[in-house]
Short mmCIF file of C-alpha atoms in Angstrom, two decimals:
data_model
loop_
_atom_site.label_atom_id
_atom_site.label_comp_id
_atom_site.label_asym_id
_atom_site.label_seq_id
_atom_site.Cartn_x
_atom_site.Cartn_y
_atom_site.Cartn_z
CA MET A 1 405.48 -45.49 -120.91
CA ARG A 2 401.91 -46.78 -121.43
CA LYS A 3 401.91 -48.17 -117.90
CA TYR A 4 402.93 -44.73 -116.68
CA ILE A 5 400.17 -43.13 -118.66
CA LEU A 6 397.58 -45.69 -117.49
CA GLY A 7 398.75 -45.31 -113.89
CA PHE A 8 398.47 -41.56 -114.20
CA ILE A 9 394.94 -41.89 -115.60
CA SER A 10 394.00 -44.20 -112.72
CA VAL A 11 395.15 -41.58 -110.26
CA ILE A 12 393.02 -39.00 -112.02
CA ILE A 13 389.93 -41.30 -111.95
CA ILE A 14 390.31 -42.09 -108.24
CA GLY A 15 390.74 -38.39 -107.46
CA SER A 16 387.65 -37.53 -109.45
CA ILE A 17 385.52 -40.14 -107.70
CA ALA A 18 386.70 -38.96 -104.28
CA GLY A 19 385.82 -35.37 -105.21
CA CYS A 20 382.17 -36.19 -105.90
CA GLY A 21 381.39 -36.23 -102.17
CA GLY A 22 382.33 -32.53 -101.80
CA ASN A 23 380.39 -29.41 -102.46
CA VAL A 24 379.65 -27.89 -105.83
CA GLU A 25 382.68 -25.62 -105.71
CA SER A 26 385.02 -28.60 -105.14
CA ASN A 27 383.40 -30.41 -108.09
CA ASP A 28 384.02 -27.42 -110.32
CA LYS A 29 387.65 -27.37 -109.30
CA ALA A 30 387.92 -31.11 -109.90
CA THR A 31 386.47 -30.74 -113.36
CA THR A 32 388.91 -27.95 -114.18
CA LYS A 33 391.81 -30.04 -112.97
CA VAL A 34 390.72 -32.97 -115.11
CA GLU A 35 390.58 -30.72 -118.15
CA GLU A 36 394.08 -29.39 -117.43
CA THR A 37 395.44 -32.89 -116.90
CA SER A 38 393.76 -34.01 -120.09
CA ASN A 39 395.58 -31.33 -122.02
CA GLU A 40 398.90 -32.30 -120.53
CA THR A 41 398.23 -35.98 -121.28
CA THR A 42 397.37 -35.18 -124.87
CA TYR A 43 400.60 -33.25 -125.27
CA LEU A 44 402.67 -36.17 -123.97
CA MET A 45 400.78 -38.59 -126.08
CA GLU A 46 401.55 -36.55 -129.16
CA GLU A 47 405.18 -36.99 -128.41
CA GLU A 48 405.38 -40.55 -127.18
CA THR A 49 402.29 -42.46 -128.31
CA SER A 50 400.42 -43.18 -131.46
CA LEU A 51 397.22 -41.46 -132.61
CA GLU A 52 395.01 -44.35 -131.50
CA GLU A 53 396.38 -44.33 -128.04
CA VAL A 54 395.81 -40.61 -127.83
CA GLU A 55 392.20 -41.00 -128.93
CA SER A 56 391.69 -43.80 -126.43
CA ILE A 57 393.06 -41.69 -123.63
CA ASN A 58 390.91 -38.68 -124.66
CA GLU A 59 387.74 -40.80 -124.72
CA ALA A 60 388.43 -42.10 -121.20
CA THR A 61 389.08 -38.58 -119.93
CA THR A 62 385.87 -37.27 -121.51
CA GLU A 63 383.83 -40.08 -119.90
CA ILE A 64 385.31 -39.23 -116.50
CA ALA A 65 384.46 -35.54 -116.93
CA GLU A 66 380.91 -36.31 -118.08
CA GLU A 67 380.30 -38.64 -115.12
CA THR A 68 381.62 -36.03 -112.71
CA THR A 69 379.44 -33.27 -114.24
CA THR A 70 376.31 -35.50 -114.16
CA SER A 71 376.89 -36.38 -110.54
CA VAL A 72 377.23 -32.71 -109.61
CA ALA A 73 374.07 -31.81 -111.58
CA GLU A 74 372.09 -34.58 -109.91
CA GLN A 75 373.28 -33.41 -106.51
CA GLU A 76 372.33 -29.81 -107.32
CA THR A 77 368.87 -30.94 -108.54
CA THR A 78 368.29 -33.02 -105.40
CA THR A 79 369.35 -30.12 -103.18
CA LYS A 80 367.07 -27.67 -105.02
CA GLU A 81 364.09 -30.07 -104.79
CA GLU A 82 364.64 -30.48 -101.04
CA GLN A 83 364.91 -26.74 -100.60
CA THR A 84 361.78 -26.21 -102.67
CA GLU A 85 359.90 -28.86 -100.70
CA LYS A 86 360.96 -27.33 -97.36
CA LYS A 87 360.05 -23.85 -98.61
CA THR A 88 356.62 -25.13 -99.73
CA GLU A 89 356.00 -26.79 -96.34
CA LYS A 90 357.07 -23.61 -94.52
CA GLN A 91 354.75 -21.56 -96.74
CA LYS A 92 351.88 -23.96 -95.94
CA GLU A 93 352.58 -23.70 -92.20
CA THR A 94 352.76 -19.90 -92.42
CA GLN A 95 349.50 -19.89 -94.41
CA LYS A 96 347.77 -22.09 -91.80
CA THR A 97 349.01 -19.89 -88.95
CA THR A 98 347.86 -16.77 -90.81
CA GLN A 99 344.45 -18.33 -91.50
CA LYS A 100 344.00 -19.34 -87.83
CA THR A 101 345.05 -15.90 -86.61
CA THR A 102 342.73 -14.23 -89.11
CA GLN A 103 339.83 -16.51 -88.15
CA LYS A 104 340.34 -15.86 -84.42
CA THR A 105 340.66 -12.11 -84.96
CA THR A 106 337.55 -12.08 -87.18
CA GLN A 107 335.61 -14.25 -84.72
CA LYS A 108 336.52 -12.00 -81.76
CA ALA A 109 335.63 -8.91 -83.75
CA THR A 110 332.29 -10.46 -84.75
CA GLU A 111 331.54 -11.51 -81.16
CA LYS A 112 332.39 -8.02 -79.96
CA GLN A 113 330.11 -6.48 -82.56
CA THR A 114 327.20 -8.86 -81.87
CA SER A 115 327.48 -8.79 -78.05
CA LYS A 116 325.13 -6.40 -76.24
CA PRO A 117 326.68 -3.20 -74.92
CA THR A 118 327.07 -2.94 -71.15
CA VAL A 119 324.05 -1.22 -69.56
CA THR A 120 324.55 0.84 -66.43
CA GLU A 121 321.42 0.40 -64.31
CA ALA A 122 319.96 3.33 -62.46
CA PRO A 123 320.10 3.08 -58.65
CA ILE A 124 317.04 1.64 -56.90
CA VAL A 125 316.75 5.00 -55.17
CA THR A 126 318.57 8.01 -56.59
CA LYS A 127 320.02 10.48 -54.08
CA VAL A 128 319.66 14.21 -54.61
CA GLY A 129 321.29 16.62 -52.20
CA ASN A 130 321.80 15.90 -48.51
CA VAL A 131 320.13 12.60 -47.58
CA ASP A 132 320.13 10.79 -44.24
CA ASN A 133 321.92 7.47 -44.82
CA ALA A 134 319.71 5.41 -42.49
CA THR A 135 316.53 6.71 -44.15
CA TYR A 136 318.07 6.18 -47.59
CA ASN A 137 318.96 2.56 -46.82
CA LYS A 138 315.43 2.01 -45.52
CA ALA A 139 314.05 3.38 -48.79
CA VAL A 140 316.31 1.12 -50.88
CA SER A 141 315.12 -1.89 -48.90
CA ALA A 142 311.48 -0.83 -49.30
CA PHE A 143 311.59 -0.27 -53.08
CA GLU A 144 314.18 -2.80 -54.26
CA GLY A 145 311.76 -5.69 -54.84
CA ILE A 146 309.16 -3.76 -56.83
CA VAL A 147 311.71 -1.79 -58.88
CA LYS A 148 313.53 -4.97 -59.93
CA LYS A 149 310.22 -6.63 -60.79
CA MET A 150 309.17 -3.69 -62.99
CA ARG A 151 312.49 -3.81 -64.81
CA LYS A 152 312.23 -7.55 -65.34
CA ASP A 153 308.63 -7.29 -66.59
CA GLY A 154 309.47 -4.45 -68.98
CA VAL A 155 307.31 -1.82 -67.30
CA VAL A 156 310.38 0.40 -66.96
CA LYS A 157 313.92 0.22 -68.33
CA ALA A 158 316.92 -0.62 -66.20
CA THR A 159 318.21 2.88 -66.89
CA ASP A 160 314.98 4.60 -65.80
CA THR A 161 314.95 6.55 -62.55
CA CYS A 162 311.82 5.46 -60.68
CA VAL A 163 312.49 6.53 -57.10
CA VAL A 164 314.25 9.73 -56.05
CA MET A 165 315.09 10.79 -52.51
CA GLU A 166 315.73 14.49 -52.11
CA GLY A 167 316.38 15.44 -48.51
CA SER A 168 313.53 13.79 -46.57
CA THR A 169 311.18 13.74 -49.58
CA ILE A 170 310.64 10.62 -51.68
CA LYS A 171 309.28 10.86 -55.22
CA ILE A 172 308.03 7.88 -57.24
CA ASP A 173 307.19 7.95 -60.93
CA ILE A 174 306.77 5.19 -63.52
CA ASN A 175 304.25 6.84 -65.85
CA TYR A 176 306.44 8.95 -68.11
CA GLY A 177 303.52 9.77 -70.40
CA ASP A 178 302.72 12.87 -68.33
CA LYS A 179 304.65 15.45 -66.37
CA ASP A 180 303.09 14.55 -63.02
CA THR A 181 304.78 12.53 -60.28
CA ASP A 182 302.84 9.43 -59.26
CA LEU A 183 303.59 9.52 -55.52
CA ILE A 184 305.33 11.99 -53.23
CA LEU A 185 305.99 11.45 -49.52
CA SER A 186 307.27 14.50 -47.66
CA LYS A 187 307.98 14.86 -43.96
CA GLY A 188 307.03 18.00 -42.06
CA SER A 189 308.87 19.51 -39.11
CA ASN A 190 306.10 18.28 -36.77
CA ASN A 191 306.68 14.63 -37.84
CA ILE A 192 303.51 14.66 -39.91
CA TYR A 193 303.97 13.14 -43.36
CA THR A 194 302.09 14.33 -46.43
CA LEU A 195 301.37 11.66 -49.05
CA THR A 196 300.49 13.21 -52.42
CA VAL A 197 298.89 10.90 -54.97
CA ASP A 198 298.54 11.75 -58.65
CA TYR A 199 294.85 11.89 -59.56
CA ASP A 200 295.31 9.23 -62.28
CA PHE A 201 297.39 6.92 -60.10
CA CYS A 202 295.29 3.77 -59.56
CA TRP A 203 295.84 0.27 -58.16
CA ILE A 204 292.56 -1.31 -59.33
CA SER A 205 292.93 -3.76 -62.23
CA GLY A 206 291.32 -2.50 -65.43
CA MET A 207 291.26 1.09 -64.19
CA ALA A 208 294.98 1.80 -64.08
CA THR A 209 297.08 3.31 -66.88
CA THR A 210 298.73 0.88 -69.31
CA ILE A 211 302.51 1.37 -69.38
CA ASN A 212 304.58 -0.33 -72.10
CA GLY A 213 301.67 -2.68 -72.75
CA LYS A 214 301.35 -3.64 -69.06
CA ASP A 215 298.47 -3.00 -66.68
CA SER A 216 300.19 -0.89 -64.04
CA SER A 217 297.69 -1.61 -61.23
CA SER A 218 299.64 -4.36 -59.45
CA TYR A 219 302.88 -2.36 -59.66
CA ASN A 220 301.15 0.77 -58.38
CA LYS A 221 299.77 -1.18 -55.44
CA GLU A 222 303.23 -2.38 -54.42
CA LEU A 223 304.71 1.09 -54.91
CA LEU A 224 302.05 2.56 -52.62
CA LYS A 225 302.77 -0.06 -49.96
CA ALA A 226 306.51 0.62 -50.25
CA VAL A 227 305.86 4.32 -49.63
CA LEU A 228 303.66 3.58 -46.60
CA SER A 229 306.38 1.34 -45.14
CA MET A 230 308.52 4.44 -44.74
CA VAL A 231 306.02 5.60 -42.08
CA SER A 232 304.21 2.55 -40.70
CA GLY A 233 305.13 -0.90 -39.43
CA GLU A 234 301.59 -2.10 -40.20
CA VAL A 235 301.48 -1.38 -43.92
CA GLU A 236 298.53 -3.61 -44.83
CA LEU A 237 296.24 -1.88 -42.34
CA LEU A 238 297.18 1.57 -43.56
CA TYR A 239 296.91 0.52 -47.23
CA ASN A 240 293.48 -1.05 -46.68
CA ARG A 241 292.21 2.14 -45.03
CA ILE A 242 293.40 4.30 -47.92
CA ASP A 243 291.88 1.82 -50.36
CA MET A 244 288.61 2.04 -48.45
CA ASP A 245 288.74 5.82 -48.54
CA CYS A 246 289.22 5.83 -52.32
CA PHE A 247 286.83 3.10 -53.37
CA SER A 248 284.06 2.90 -50.76
CA ALA A 249 281.57 5.16 -49.01
CA MET A 250 283.62 5.06 -45.80
CA GLY A 251 285.91 8.02 -46.44
CA LEU A 252 288.46 9.48 -44.05
CA TYR A 253 287.80 12.68 -42.15
CA SER A 254 289.56 15.85 -43.16
CA ASN A 255 289.01 17.52 -39.76
CA LYS A 256 289.65 14.56 -37.49
CA TRP A 257 292.40 11.96 -37.13
CA THR A 258 291.57 8.27 -37.50
CA GLN A 259 293.95 5.92 -35.71
CA ILE A 260 294.70 2.82 -37.75
CA GLY A 261 297.42 0.30 -36.86
CA ASP A 262 300.35 2.22 -35.43
CA CYS A 263 299.50 5.51 -37.18
CA SER A 264 296.85 8.19 -37.36
CA ILE A 265 295.61 9.37 -40.75
CA LYS A 266 293.25 11.95 -42.21
CA SER A 267 292.39 13.30 -45.63
CA GLY A 268 294.28 16.35 -46.85
CA GLU A 269 294.12 18.74 -49.78
CA ILE A 270 292.39 17.60 -52.97
CA LYS A 271 292.59 19.14 -56.44
CA VAL A 272 290.27 17.47 -58.92
CA ASP A 273 292.10 16.00 -61.91
CA LYS A 274 295.41 16.94 -60.29
CA TYR A 275 296.11 15.15 -57.00
CA PHE A 276 294.77 14.21 -53.56
CA THR A 277 296.66 13.98 -50.29
CA TYR A 278 296.75 12.23 -46.91
CA LEU A 279 298.31 13.30 -43.64
CA ILE A 280 299.96 10.47 -41.67
CA THR A 281 301.70 10.52 -38.31
CA LYS A 282 302.73 8.44 -35.33
CA GLU A 283 302.44 11.40 -33.00
CA ASP A 284 299.77 11.52 -30.28
CA VAL A 285 297.01 13.41 -32.09
CA ASP A 286 293.90 11.77 -30.57
CA SER A 287 291.42 13.54 -28.28
CA ARG A 288 291.16 10.84 -25.60
CA ASP A 289 291.32 12.38 -22.15
CA LYS A 290 290.08 9.71 -19.69
CA THR A 291 290.89 6.10 -18.69
CA PHE A 292 288.83 3.25 -17.22
CA THR A 293 290.02 -0.19 -16.05
CA LEU A 294 288.03 -3.34 -16.75
CA VAL A 295 288.81 -6.23 -14.39
CA GLY A 296 288.39 -9.96 -15.04
CA LYS A 297 290.04 -13.39 -14.67
CA ASN A 298 292.09 -15.41 -17.09
CA SER A 299 292.03 -19.21 -17.58
CA ALA A 300 294.72 -19.60 -14.89
CA GLY A 301 292.64 -17.67 -12.34
CA LYS A 302 294.86 -14.61 -12.38
CA THR A 303 293.49 -11.06 -12.43
CA VAL A 304 293.39 -9.36 -15.83
CA GLU A 305 293.25 -5.57 -16.04
CA CYS A 306 292.23 -3.99 -19.33
CA ILE A 307 293.03 -0.28 -19.33
CA LEU A 308 290.69 1.65 -21.65
CA GLU A 309 291.13 5.19 -22.94
CA TYR A 310 288.19 7.28 -24.15
CA ASP A 311 287.08 10.73 -25.14
CA SER A 312 284.82 12.01 -22.36
CA SER A 313 282.86 14.07 -24.89
CA VAL A 314 281.89 10.86 -26.70
CA VAL A 315 281.22 8.36 -23.86
CA THR A 316 281.33 7.95 -20.09
CA TYR A 317 282.01 4.91 -17.85
CA GLU A 318 280.75 3.86 -14.46
CA THR A 319 280.79 0.74 -12.30
CA THR A 320 277.41 -0.86 -11.51
CA ASP A 321 276.13 -4.07 -9.92
CA ASN A 322 276.09 -5.61 -13.40
CA GLY A 323 279.69 -4.58 -14.07
CA ALA A 324 281.13 -1.73 -16.07
CA TYR A 325 278.64 0.33 -17.98
CA MET A 326 279.34 2.67 -20.91
CA GLU A 327 276.97 5.31 -22.23
CA GLY A 328 277.28 7.84 -25.02
CA ASN A 329 275.57 11.10 -25.84
CA ALA A 330 272.34 11.67 -27.71
CA ALA A 331 274.17 11.93 -31.03
CA ASN A 332 275.91 8.57 -30.98
CA ASN A 333 273.46 6.46 -28.93
CA ILE A 334 276.21 4.31 -27.35
CA PHE A 335 275.49 1.94 -24.48
CA GLY A 336 276.58 -1.49 -23.32
CA TYR A 337 278.37 -3.60 -20.70
CA PRO A 338 281.98 -4.41 -21.72
CA THR A 339 283.20 -7.61 -20.03
CA ILE A 340 286.41 -9.65 -19.85
CA ARG A 341 285.71 -13.34 -20.46
CA THR A 342 287.70 -16.56 -20.93
CA GLY A 343 287.27 -19.70 -23.02
CA SER A 344 287.97 -18.61 -26.61
CA SER A 345 291.29 -18.49 -28.46
CA THR A 346 290.13 -16.93 -31.76
CA TYR A 347 287.34 -14.85 -33.20
CA GLU A 348 286.26 -17.68 -35.52
CA ASN A 349 286.07 -20.06 -32.57
CA TYR A 350 283.93 -17.55 -30.66
CA LYS A 351 281.44 -17.10 -33.53
CA LYS A 352 281.04 -20.85 -34.00
CA THR A 353 280.46 -21.43 -30.28
CA LEU A 354 277.83 -18.66 -30.20
CA VAL A 355 275.92 -19.91 -33.26
CA ASP A 356 276.10 -23.54 -32.05
CA SER A 357 274.62 -22.52 -28.71
CA TRP A 358 271.50 -21.14 -30.42
CA LYS A 359 271.23 -24.13 -32.67
CA ALA A 360 271.24 -26.30 -29.55
CA LYS A 361 268.43 -24.15 -28.17
CA GLY A 362 266.24 -24.92 -31.17
CA ASP A 363 267.25 -22.70 -34.13
CA PRO A 364 269.05 -24.78 -36.77
CA ASN A 365 269.37 -21.67 -38.96
CA ALA A 366 271.10 -19.35 -36.49
CA PHE A 367 273.78 -17.25 -38.21
CA VAL A 368 275.87 -14.06 -38.00
CA THR A 369 276.39 -11.15 -40.39
CA GLU A 370 279.69 -9.26 -40.37
CA ILE A 371 279.42 -5.49 -39.99
CA SER A 372 282.97 -4.15 -39.72
CA THR A 373 286.52 -4.79 -38.55
CA HIS A 374 289.09 -2.35 -37.20
CA SER A 375 292.67 -2.83 -35.99
CA VAL A 376 294.53 -0.41 -33.75
CA ASN A 377 297.34 -0.60 -31.18
CA GLY A 378 297.80 -4.31 -31.82
CA TYR A 379 294.17 -5.31 -31.23
CA THR A 380 291.48 -6.17 -33.78
CA TYR A 381 287.84 -5.27 -33.14
CA TYR A 382 285.17 -7.45 -34.78
CA TRP A 383 281.63 -6.12 -35.04
CA PHE A 384 278.86 -8.46 -36.19
CA GLU A 385 275.14 -9.10 -35.77
CA LEU A 386 273.72 -12.41 -34.52
CA PHE A 387 270.35 -13.72 -35.77
CA TYR A 388 268.37 -16.46 -34.01
CA GLU A 389 264.75 -17.57 -33.47
CA THR A 390 263.43 -20.34 -31.25
CA ALA A 391 259.99 -21.26 -29.88
CA ASP A 392 260.37 -18.80 -27.01
CA ALA A 393 263.07 -16.32 -28.15
CA LYS A 394 263.96 -14.19 -31.13
CA GLY A 395 266.77 -11.70 -31.44
CA ASP A 396 269.36 -9.89 -33.53
CA PRO A 397 271.87 -8.49 -31.03
CA GLU A 398 275.02 -6.69 -32.16
CA VAL A 399 278.22 -8.07 -30.70
CA LEU A 400 281.73 -6.66 -30.35
CA TYR A 401 284.65 -9.09 -29.87
CA VAL A 402 288.36 -8.36 -29.15
CA GLN A 403 290.97 -11.05 -28.41
CA ILE A 404 293.11 -9.74 -25.53
CA GLY A 405 294.98 -12.89 -24.45
CA ALA A 406 295.72 -16.50 -25.39
CA ASN A 407 292.30 -17.59 -24.12
CA GLU A 408 290.81 -14.28 -22.99
CA TYR A 409 288.64 -11.79 -24.85
CA LEU A 410 286.67 -8.57 -24.37
CA GLU A 411 282.99 -8.91 -25.20
CA LEU A 412 280.22 -6.35 -25.70
CA TYR A 413 277.08 -8.39 -26.19
CA GLY A 414 273.90 -6.60 -27.25
CA PHE A 415 275.40 -3.13 -27.39
CA GLU A 416 274.27 -0.19 -29.54
CA SER A 417 276.17 2.49 -31.45
CA TRP A 418 275.27 4.90 -34.19
CA ILE A 419 278.87 5.64 -35.10
CA ARG A 420 281.18 3.57 -37.24
CA LEU A 421 283.48 1.00 -35.65
CA GLU A 422 286.79 2.84 -36.09
CA ASP A 423 285.33 5.88 -34.28
CA PHE A 424 283.87 3.68 -31.56
CA ALA A 425 287.16 1.86 -31.01
CA ASN A 426 289.33 4.99 -31.14
CA ASP A 427 287.14 7.30 -29.06
CA ALA A 428 285.06 5.06 -26.77
CA LEU A 429 286.80 1.68 -26.28
CA TYR A 430 290.49 2.15 -27.05
CA ILE A 431 292.54 -0.65 -25.42
CA LYS A 432 295.66 1.03 -24.16
CA GLU A 433 297.23 -1.81 -22.16
CA ILE A 434 296.60 -5.28 -20.68
CA LYS A 435 298.02 -6.24 -17.31
CA VAL A 436 297.97 -9.71 -15.69
CA LYS A 437 298.50 -9.87 -11.92
#
């Protein structure tokens, strides 16, 4: 009977040990079964065994139950610690992800707040109404450089409207301190342009208005040239003549056209402290009514014909034994012998050769004094006075020089004129065309 009991107990122990590998629910069931078996064992023992044997059996059963319970508790503790550890790691990862996302969002928001807002620049030339596209594109090309420079230098803002084209009229303004427009170029139906200049608009350093802390003179100069380029292909010549009219004693006529470069210009309406104007055109507005042909030879021996135009009320031409002769009226005192010569490629070369010739004749101090220069129809007229003195000669002749070919030039040596060079060139010695035969 004891063997039976011990065998039965062994079965219980083996079953309990095998049950430890299961889940918590299985362990609970195993524990319950042990308790039930223990009760049954005790009941049998009361009938068939002594009290000591019963106590021995009970102690063994209790130890088995305690070991099983401890094993289950340890397993539950280990499982909870692993779950807690995994939960903590997941929380850390979530926290890191949240922190990164928050940092990126904050950084982007900060960058967006600190970045400069997008500025929409005003057009180089703003269109108003019906505008000819070809003329508009020409205006954009003319003003682009100076407008961008003013924006870069802080004279005007990128959003400021500096140049406006309304129909065929162009308006330029960078001085917003007054209500006046700096420059206006308008085209008349007769192809005569009117250039209106604000009375305070100036391109002389130290005299121009200060705009945003900048001397506006250099910008005004370029703006004026840009306006003139809408009319003339020889901007520098036209600009220099206007500059001369404004800041020298050699003003433009208001009742007579002066041809300069490829244009004719005269002074227009003036309102003191308001504005002054110029009339500019490429139309034929001169008063020349006659032609005369000078004949000479070039360095290759070919015949050169220089066709001159002139105003017959200013001068007359005739052919003499000494060559062509020109003579003016009593008011202008013009006379001289215009001649085509060869042997000089530039004006500077001609002057040096002339002075050196008198030095060779005995005057080491021979020199020239410039009087005036005028450019028209592609030719430049140089007017100067030569001074020399030798043992048997002394003189101060006035000389006119015009380069008409690679090595050919028109010379008026020792001529006289009481009128200014631009009038002389335009009305008395206007070179219309050169022909080589």
